[in-house]
PDB file of C-alpha atoms in Angstrom:
ATOM      1  CA  MET A 589      -2.621   2.212  42.748  1.00 49.00           C
ATOM      2  CA  VAL A 590      -3.327   3.314  39.421  1.00 45.00           C
ATOM      3  CA  LYS A 591      -6.543   1.535  38.083  1.00 51.00           C
ATOM      4  CA  PRO A 592      -6.898  -0.351  34.352  1.00 51.00           C
ATOM      5  CA  LYS A 593      -8.602   1.742  31.937  1.00 51.00           C
ATOM      6  CA  SER A 594     -11.022  -0.320  30.300  1.00 51.00           C
ATOM      7  CA  PRO A 595     -11.701  -0.796  27.279  1.00 48.00           C
ATOM      8  CA  ASP A 596     -14.834   0.915  27.886  1.00 48.00           C
ATOM      9  CA  ASN A 597     -13.008   4.296  28.622  1.00 50.00           C
ATOM     10  CA  LYS A 598     -10.607   4.043  25.814  1.00 52.00           C
ATOM     11  CA  ILE A 599     -13.305   4.283  23.073  1.00 48.00           C
ATOM     12  CA  SER A 600     -14.952   6.948  24.849  1.00 55.00           C
ATOM     13  CA  ASN A 601     -11.451   8.740  24.684  1.00 58.00           C
ATOM     14  CA  HIS A 602     -11.798   7.989  21.004  1.00 60.00           C
ATOM     15  CA  LEU A 603     -14.632   9.561  20.666  1.00 66.00           C
ATOM     16  CA  GLN A 604     -14.548  12.142  22.415  1.00 73.00           C
ATOM     17  CA  GLN A 605     -11.756  13.846  20.282  1.00 77.00           C
ATOM     18  CA  ASP A 606     -13.519  12.274  17.377  1.00 87.00           C
ATOM     19  CA  VAL A 607     -16.985  14.638  17.839  1.00 87.00           C
ATOM     20  CA  VAL A 608     -16.951  18.284  18.603  1.00 89.00           C
ATOM     21  CA  LYS A 609     -21.333  19.349  19.919  1.00 88.00           C
ATOM     22  CA  ILE A 610     -22.504  22.178  18.420  1.00 87.00           C
ATOM     23  CA  ALA A 611     -25.492  24.074  18.465  1.00 80.00           C
ATOM     24  CA  GLY A 612     -27.422  20.716  19.894  1.00 83.00           C
ATOM     25  CA  LYS A 613     -25.457  18.994  17.413  1.00 85.00           C
ATOM     26  CA  THR A 614     -22.983  15.914  17.034  1.00 88.00           C
ATOM     27  CA  ILE A 615     -20.331  17.265  14.774  1.00 92.00           C
ATOM     28  CA  PHE A 616     -16.979  13.904  13.195  1.00 92.00           C
ATOM     29  CA  ILE A 617     -14.665  15.510  12.629  1.00 92.00           C
ATOM     30  CA  ASN A 618     -12.646  12.279  12.047  1.00 92.00           C
ATOM     31  CA  PRO A 619     -13.271  11.707   8.051  1.00 92.00           C
ATOM     32  CA  PHE A 620     -14.118   8.209   8.265  1.00 91.00           C
ATOM     33  CA  LEU A 621     -16.970   8.046  10.698  1.00 91.00           C
ATOM     34  CA  TYR A 622     -18.895   9.679   7.734  1.00 89.00           C
ATOM     35  CA  TRP A 623     -17.886   6.248   5.414  1.00 86.00           C
ATOM     36  CA  ARG A 624     -21.580   5.145   5.496  1.00 87.00           C
ATOM     37  CA  ARG A 625     -22.683   7.739   2.972  1.00 88.00           C
ATOM     38  CA  PHE A 626     -19.494   7.983   1.382  1.00 88.00           C
ATOM     39  CA  ASP A 627     -19.803   6.578  -2.939  1.00 90.00           C
ATOM     40  CA  GLU A 628     -16.815   5.161  -4.402  1.00 90.00           C
ATOM     41  CA  ASN A 629     -15.170   8.497  -6.057  1.00 91.00           C
ATOM     42  CA  THR A 630     -15.857   9.927  -2.522  1.00 91.00           C
ATOM     43  CA  ASN A 631     -14.056   7.189  -0.309  1.00 91.00           C
ATOM     44  CA  ARG A 632     -11.080   7.129  -3.330  1.00 91.00           C
ATOM     45  CA  TRP A 633     -10.619  11.221  -2.739  1.00 92.00           C
ATOM     46  CA  LEU A 634      -9.787  10.805   0.725  1.00 92.00           C
ATOM     47  CA  ARG A 635      -8.181   8.049   1.537  1.00 91.00           C
ATOM     48  CA  GLU A 636      -5.650   8.537  -1.393  1.00 90.00           C
ATOM     49  CA  PRO A 637      -3.310  11.549  -1.034  1.00 91.00           C
ATOM     50  CA  GLY A 638      -2.128  13.987  -3.297  1.00 90.00           C
ATOM     51  CA  GLN A 639      -6.209  14.391  -4.847  1.00 91.00           C
ATOM     52  CA  MET A 640      -4.834  18.300  -4.237  1.00 93.00           C
ATOM     53  CA  SER A 641      -3.170  20.841  -5.587  1.00 93.00           C
ATOM     54  CA  GLU A 642       0.596  22.527  -4.630  1.00 92.00           C
ATOM     55  CA  GLU A 643      -1.702  25.610  -5.316  1.00 93.00           C
ATOM     56  CA  GLN A 644      -4.659  24.735  -2.360  1.00 94.00           C
ATOM     57  CA  ILE A 645      -2.480  23.355   0.263  1.00 95.00           C
ATOM     58  CA  GLN A 646       1.325  25.629   0.761  1.00 94.00           C
ATOM     59  CA  PRO A 647      -1.663  28.907   1.221  1.00 95.00           C
ATOM     60  CA  ASN A 648      -3.188  26.324   3.746  1.00 95.00           C
ATOM     61  CA  ARG A 649       0.168  25.009   5.595  1.00 95.00           C
ATOM     62  CA  ASN A 650       0.801  28.177   8.333  1.00 93.00           C
ATOM     63  CA  ARG A 651      -3.310  27.563   8.928  1.00 93.00           C
ATOM     64  CA  PHE A 652      -2.780  24.584  10.206  1.00 94.00           C
ATOM     65  CA  TYR A 653       0.454  24.389  11.299  1.00 95.00           C
ATOM     66  CA  PRO A 654       1.896  27.940  12.860  1.00 93.00           C
ATOM     67  CA  GLU A 655       4.065  26.468  15.073  1.00 92.00           C
ATOM     68  CA  ILE A 656       5.880  25.101  12.208  1.00 92.00           C
ATOM     69  CA  ASP A 657       9.029  26.118  10.283  1.00 93.00           C
ATOM     70  CA  TRP A 658       8.196  24.933   6.206  1.00 93.00           C
ATOM     71  CA  SER A 659      12.593  26.288   5.110  1.00 91.00           C
ATOM     72  CA  ASP A 660      14.043  23.498   8.741  1.00 93.00           C
ATOM     73  CA  LEU A 661      11.753  20.561   7.074  1.00 93.00           C
ATOM     74  CA  SER A 662      12.880  18.236   4.857  1.00 95.00           C
ATOM     75  CA  GLN A 663      11.120  16.890   1.680  1.00 94.00           C
ATOM     76  CA  ASP A 664      10.219  14.402   3.011  1.00 94.00           C
ATOM     77  CA  GLN A 665       8.578  15.612   6.721  1.00 94.00           C
ATOM     78  CA  LYS A 666       7.409  17.888   4.028  1.00 94.00           C
ATOM     79  CA  LEU A 667       5.732  15.868   2.348  1.00 95.00           C
ATOM     80  CA  VAL A 668       3.425  14.232   5.232  1.00 95.00           C
ATOM     81  CA  LYS A 669       3.098  17.411   6.755  1.00 95.00           C
ATOM     82  CA  ASP A 670       1.986  18.875   3.170  1.00 96.00           C
ATOM     83  CA  ALA A 671      -0.449  15.356   3.078  1.00 96.00           C
ATOM     84  CA  SER A 672      -1.953  16.205   6.761  1.00 96.00           C
ATOM     85  CA  VAL A 673      -2.752  19.211   5.596  1.00 96.00           C
ATOM     86  CA  GLU A 674      -4.523  18.089   2.565  1.00 96.00           C
ATOM     87  CA  MET A 675      -6.813  16.268   5.274  1.00 96.00           C
ATOM     88  CA  PHE A 676      -7.418  19.268   6.910  1.00 96.00           C
ATOM     89  CA  LEU A 677      -8.486  20.397   4.460  1.00 96.00           C
ATOM     90  CA  LYS A 678     -11.554  17.292   2.834  1.00 96.00           C
ATOM     91  CA  THR A 679     -12.055  16.993   7.104  1.00 95.00           C
ATOM     92  CA  LEU A 680     -13.099  19.847   6.244  1.00 95.00           C
ATOM     93  CA  GLU A 681     -15.303  20.007   3.088  1.00 95.00           C
ATOM     94  CA  LEU A 682     -16.514  16.733   4.460  1.00 94.00           C
ATOM     95  CA  ILE A 683     -17.975  18.499   7.184  1.00 94.00           C
ATOM     96  CA  SER A 684     -19.385  21.521   5.038  1.00 94.00           C
ATOM     97  CA  THR A 685     -21.093  18.866   2.109  1.00 93.00           C
ATOM     98  CA  PHE A 686     -22.957  17.331   6.095  1.00 92.00           C
ATOM     99  CA  HIS A 687     -23.612  20.534   8.450  1.00 92.00           C
ATOM    100  CA  PRO A 688     -24.631  22.725   5.859  1.00 92.00           C
ATOM    101  CA  GLN A 689     -26.100  23.802   8.638  1.00 92.00           C
ATOM    102  CA  LEU A 690     -22.690  25.357  10.497  1.00 92.00           C
ATOM    103  CA  ASN A 691     -22.522  28.954   9.836  1.00 93.00           C
ATOM    104  CA  SER A 692     -18.341  30.437   9.423  1.00 92.00           C
ATOM    105  CA  GLY A 693     -17.832  30.717  13.099  1.00 92.00           C
ATOM    106  CA  GLN A 694     -19.105  27.803  13.912  1.00 93.00           C
ATOM    107  CA  LEU A 695     -17.161  25.773  11.736  1.00 93.00           C
ATOM    108  CA  LEU A 696     -13.204  27.443  12.663  1.00 93.00           C
ATOM    109  CA  GLU A 697     -14.692  25.840  16.045  1.00 92.00           C
ATOM    110  CA  VAL A 698     -14.537  22.828  14.711  1.00 93.00           C
ATOM    111  CA  GLU A 699     -11.076  23.623  12.434  1.00 93.00           C
ATOM    112  CA  ARG A 700      -9.774  24.667  15.729  1.00 92.00           C
ATOM    113  CA  LYS A 701     -10.504  21.708  17.591  1.00 91.00           C
ATOM    114  CA  MET A 702      -9.873  19.024  14.593  1.00 92.00           C
ATOM    115  CA  ALA A 703      -5.896  21.174  14.388  1.00 91.00           C
ATOM    116  CA  ILE A 704      -5.387  20.559  18.682  1.00 90.00           C
ATOM    117  CA  THR A 705      -6.492  16.700  18.380  1.00 91.00           C
ATOM    118  CA  LYS A 706      -6.484  15.600  14.498  1.00 92.00           C
ATOM    119  CA  LYS A 707      -2.670  16.300  13.613  1.00 93.00           C
ATOM    120  CA  LEU A 708      -0.517  13.631  14.973  1.00 93.00           C
ATOM    121  CA  PRO A 709      -3.531  11.043  13.871  1.00 93.00           C
ATOM    122  CA  PHE A 710      -3.855  12.607   9.835  1.00 94.00           C
ATOM    123  CA  GLU A 711       0.031  12.033  10.080  1.00 94.00           C
ATOM    124  CA  LYS A 712       0.134   8.924  10.685  1.00 94.00           C
ATOM    125  CA  TRP A 713      -2.577   8.295   8.322  1.00 93.00           C
ATOM    126  CA  VAL A 714      -0.806   9.389   6.048  1.00 94.00           C
ATOM    127  CA  LYS A 715       2.466   7.671   6.671  1.00 94.00           C
ATOM    128  CA  LYS A 716       0.866   4.379   6.341  1.00 93.00           C
ATOM    129  CA  SER A 717      -0.697   5.071   3.260  1.00 91.00           C
ATOM    130  CA  PHE A 718       2.754   6.562   1.714  1.00 91.00           C
ATOM    131  CA  ALA A 719       4.159   3.125   3.353  1.00 91.00           C
ATOM    132  CA  LYS A 720       1.602   0.502   1.630  1.00 89.00           C
ATOM    133  CA  LYS A 721       1.680   2.581  -2.595  1.00 84.00           C
ATOM    134  CA  ALA A 722       5.240   2.378  -2.202  1.00 84.00           C
ATOM    135  CA  ARG A 723       4.862  -1.260  -1.799  1.00 88.00           C
ATOM    136  CA  ALA A 724       2.408  -1.744  -5.009  1.00 82.00           C
ATOM    137  CA  GLU A 725       5.039   0.053  -6.446  1.00 80.00           C
ATOM    138  CA  GLU A 726       7.455  -1.812  -6.131  1.00 83.00           C
ATOM    139  CA  ASN A 727       5.085  -5.476  -6.353  1.00 85.00           C
ATOM    140  CA  GLU A 728       4.318  -3.428  -9.446  1.00 80.00           C
ATOM    141  CA  LYS A 729       7.119  -3.325 -10.629  1.00 78.00           C
ATOM    142  CA  ARG A 730       8.974  -6.679  -9.765  1.00 82.00           C
ATOM    143  CA  LYS A 731       5.893  -8.023 -11.495  1.00 80.00           C
ATOM    144  CA  PHE A 732       7.154  -5.970 -14.552  1.00 76.00           C
ATOM    145  CA  GLN A 733      10.263  -6.805 -14.563  1.00 79.00           C
ATOM    146  CA  ARG A 734       9.653 -10.778 -14.115  1.00 81.00           C
ATOM    147  CA  GLU A 735       7.226 -10.381 -17.406  1.00 78.00           C
ATOM    148  CA  ARG A 736       9.902  -7.945 -19.237  1.00 77.00           C
ATOM    149  CA  PHE A 737      11.965 -11.332 -18.671  1.00 75.00           C
ATOM    150  CA  ILE A 738       9.415 -14.303 -19.155  1.00 80.00           C
ATOM    151  CA  ARG A 739       8.734 -12.159 -22.431  1.00 77.00           C
ATOM    152  CA  SER A 740      12.569 -11.500 -23.803  1.00 74.00           C
ATOM    153  CA  TRP A 741      13.149 -15.397 -22.935  1.00 68.00           C
ATOM    154  CA  LYS A 742      10.071 -16.351 -25.216  1.00 71.00           C
ATOM    155  CA  GLU A 743      11.136 -13.888 -27.566  1.00 69.00           C
ATOM    156  CA  TRP A 744      14.861 -14.915 -27.861  1.00 62.00           C
ATOM    157  CA  LEU A 745      13.660 -18.791 -27.570  1.00 66.00           C
ATOM    158  CA  SER A 746      11.091 -18.595 -31.305  1.00 69.00           C
ATOM    159  CA  LEU A 747      14.378 -16.698 -33.116  1.00 65.00           C
ATOM    160  CA  GLU A 748      14.760 -19.492 -36.069  1.00 65.00           C
ATOM    161  CA  ASN A 749      19.119 -18.431 -34.767  1.00 66.00           C
ATOM    162  CA  THR A 750      17.820 -19.841 -31.704  1.00 67.00           C
ATOM    163  CA  GLN A 751      16.246 -22.934 -32.387  1.00 64.00           C
ATOM    164  CA  GLN A 752      19.537 -23.706 -35.248  1.00 68.00           C
ATOM    165  CA  ALA A 753      21.007 -23.354 -32.586  1.00 68.00           C
ATOM    166  CA  LEU A 754      19.208 -25.181 -29.218  1.00 65.00           C
ATOM    167  CA  LEU A 755      18.715 -28.414 -31.613  1.00 66.00           C
ATOM    168  CA  PRO A 756      22.319 -29.459 -31.539  1.00 72.00           C
ATOM    169  CA  ILE A 757      22.673 -28.290 -27.972  1.00 72.00           C
ATOM    170  CA  ILE A 758      20.126 -30.691 -26.955  1.00 71.00           C
ATOM    171  CA  VAL A 759      20.456 -34.091 -29.276  1.00 71.00           C
ATOM    172  CA  VAL A 760      24.303 -34.169 -27.453  1.00 69.00           C
ATOM    173  CA  VAL A 761      22.126 -33.535 -23.879  1.00 72.00           C
ATOM    174  CA  PHE A 762      19.521 -36.296 -25.246  1.00 71.00           C
ATOM    175  CA  VAL A 763      22.363 -39.629 -27.237  1.00 72.00           C
ATOM    176  CA  SER A 764      24.554 -37.939 -23.431  1.00 74.00           C
ATOM    177  CA  ALA A 765      21.820 -39.188 -21.552  1.00 74.00           C
ATOM    178  CA  PHE A 766      21.232 -41.825 -23.357  1.00 69.00           C
ATOM    179  CA  ILE A 767      24.351 -43.352 -23.199  1.00 77.00           C
ATOM    180  CA  GLY A 768      25.177 -42.789 -19.223  1.00 72.00           C
ATOM    181  CA  TRP A 769      21.437 -44.873 -19.308  1.00 70.00           C
ATOM    182  CA  SER A 770      23.135 -47.310 -21.530  1.00 69.00           C
ATOM    183  CA  SER A 771      26.057 -47.607 -20.286  1.00 68.00           C
ATOM    184  CA  GLY A 772      23.938 -48.091 -16.271  1.00 64.00           C
ATOM    185  CA  VAL A 773      22.739 -50.629 -16.983  1.00 57.00           C
ATOM    186  CA  SER A 774      25.500 -51.972 -18.865  1.00 60.00           C
ATOM    187  CA  LYS A 775      26.969 -52.010 -15.559  1.00 59.00           C
ATOM    188  CA  ASN A 776      24.401 -53.582 -13.710  1.00 55.00           C
ATOM    189  CA  SER A 777      24.117 -56.784 -15.932  1.00 55.00           C
ATOM    190  CA  CYS A 778      27.687 -57.591 -15.367  1.00 54.00           C
ATOM    191  CA  ASN A 779      27.340 -57.058 -10.983  1.00 53.00           C
ATOM    192  CA  PRO A 780      26.745 -60.558  -9.666  1.00 54.00           C
ATOM    193  CA  TYR A 781      24.657 -59.031  -7.137  1.00 51.00           C
ATOM    194  CA  PHE A 782      22.272 -58.161  -9.929  1.00 46.00           C
ATOM    195  CA  GLU A 783      22.318 -61.351 -11.123  1.00 50.00           C
ATOM    196  CA  GLN A 784      21.461 -62.582  -8.005  1.00 53.00           C
ATOM    197  CA  ASN A 785      18.413 -60.703  -7.423  1.00 50.00           C
ATOM    198  CA  LEU A 786      17.328 -61.624 -11.468  1.00 45.00           C
ATOM    199  CA  ASP A 787      17.477 -65.189 -11.076  1.00 51.00           C
ATOM    200  CA  GLN A 788      15.504 -65.315  -7.248  1.00 51.00           C
ATOM    201  CA  SER A 789      12.558 -63.525  -9.654  1.00 50.00           C
ATOM    202  CA  MET A 790      11.971 -65.247 -11.873  1.00 48.00           C
TER     203      MET A 790
END
């Protein structure tokens, strides 16, 4: 019988995938484990895809995805893969910044482990980021449409011609409501039940 993995074992396995030990030092290959050392600009730069140009990303496609024929991918798939390549490049840049003692051979070792363990997590992160951005853009679009609708109505109502056209309608509605109310009171006053209740209350 196989024993279920404990939460501690799962955490330990995740940490093993997120680190590589080189020359007695522990190097995080999960960029978000450096967040305590980020300033706001670095945090935004890391978390928002599209901070690197195509000229920086495209030459590195085969570096991190040597097994893929990019001509076979759809446009959406290319967007996800390119954003993942961007995450690889950003992570390597962060590691070089926080671990300046690493030489080119050691950085290559870090890169190889990243290419093995971080493709799926980076792609998953990128998809979530794209979905979040799409929702934010849709909410902003709806907000803009609401504001434009309200503004157009306000502008229309503020026109002198509109006010002149609406005034007779408002008067008619008010008079109709008054007549309806008066008619209702008149009917009730002729109702014996109404008169009986009125006498009882006096």
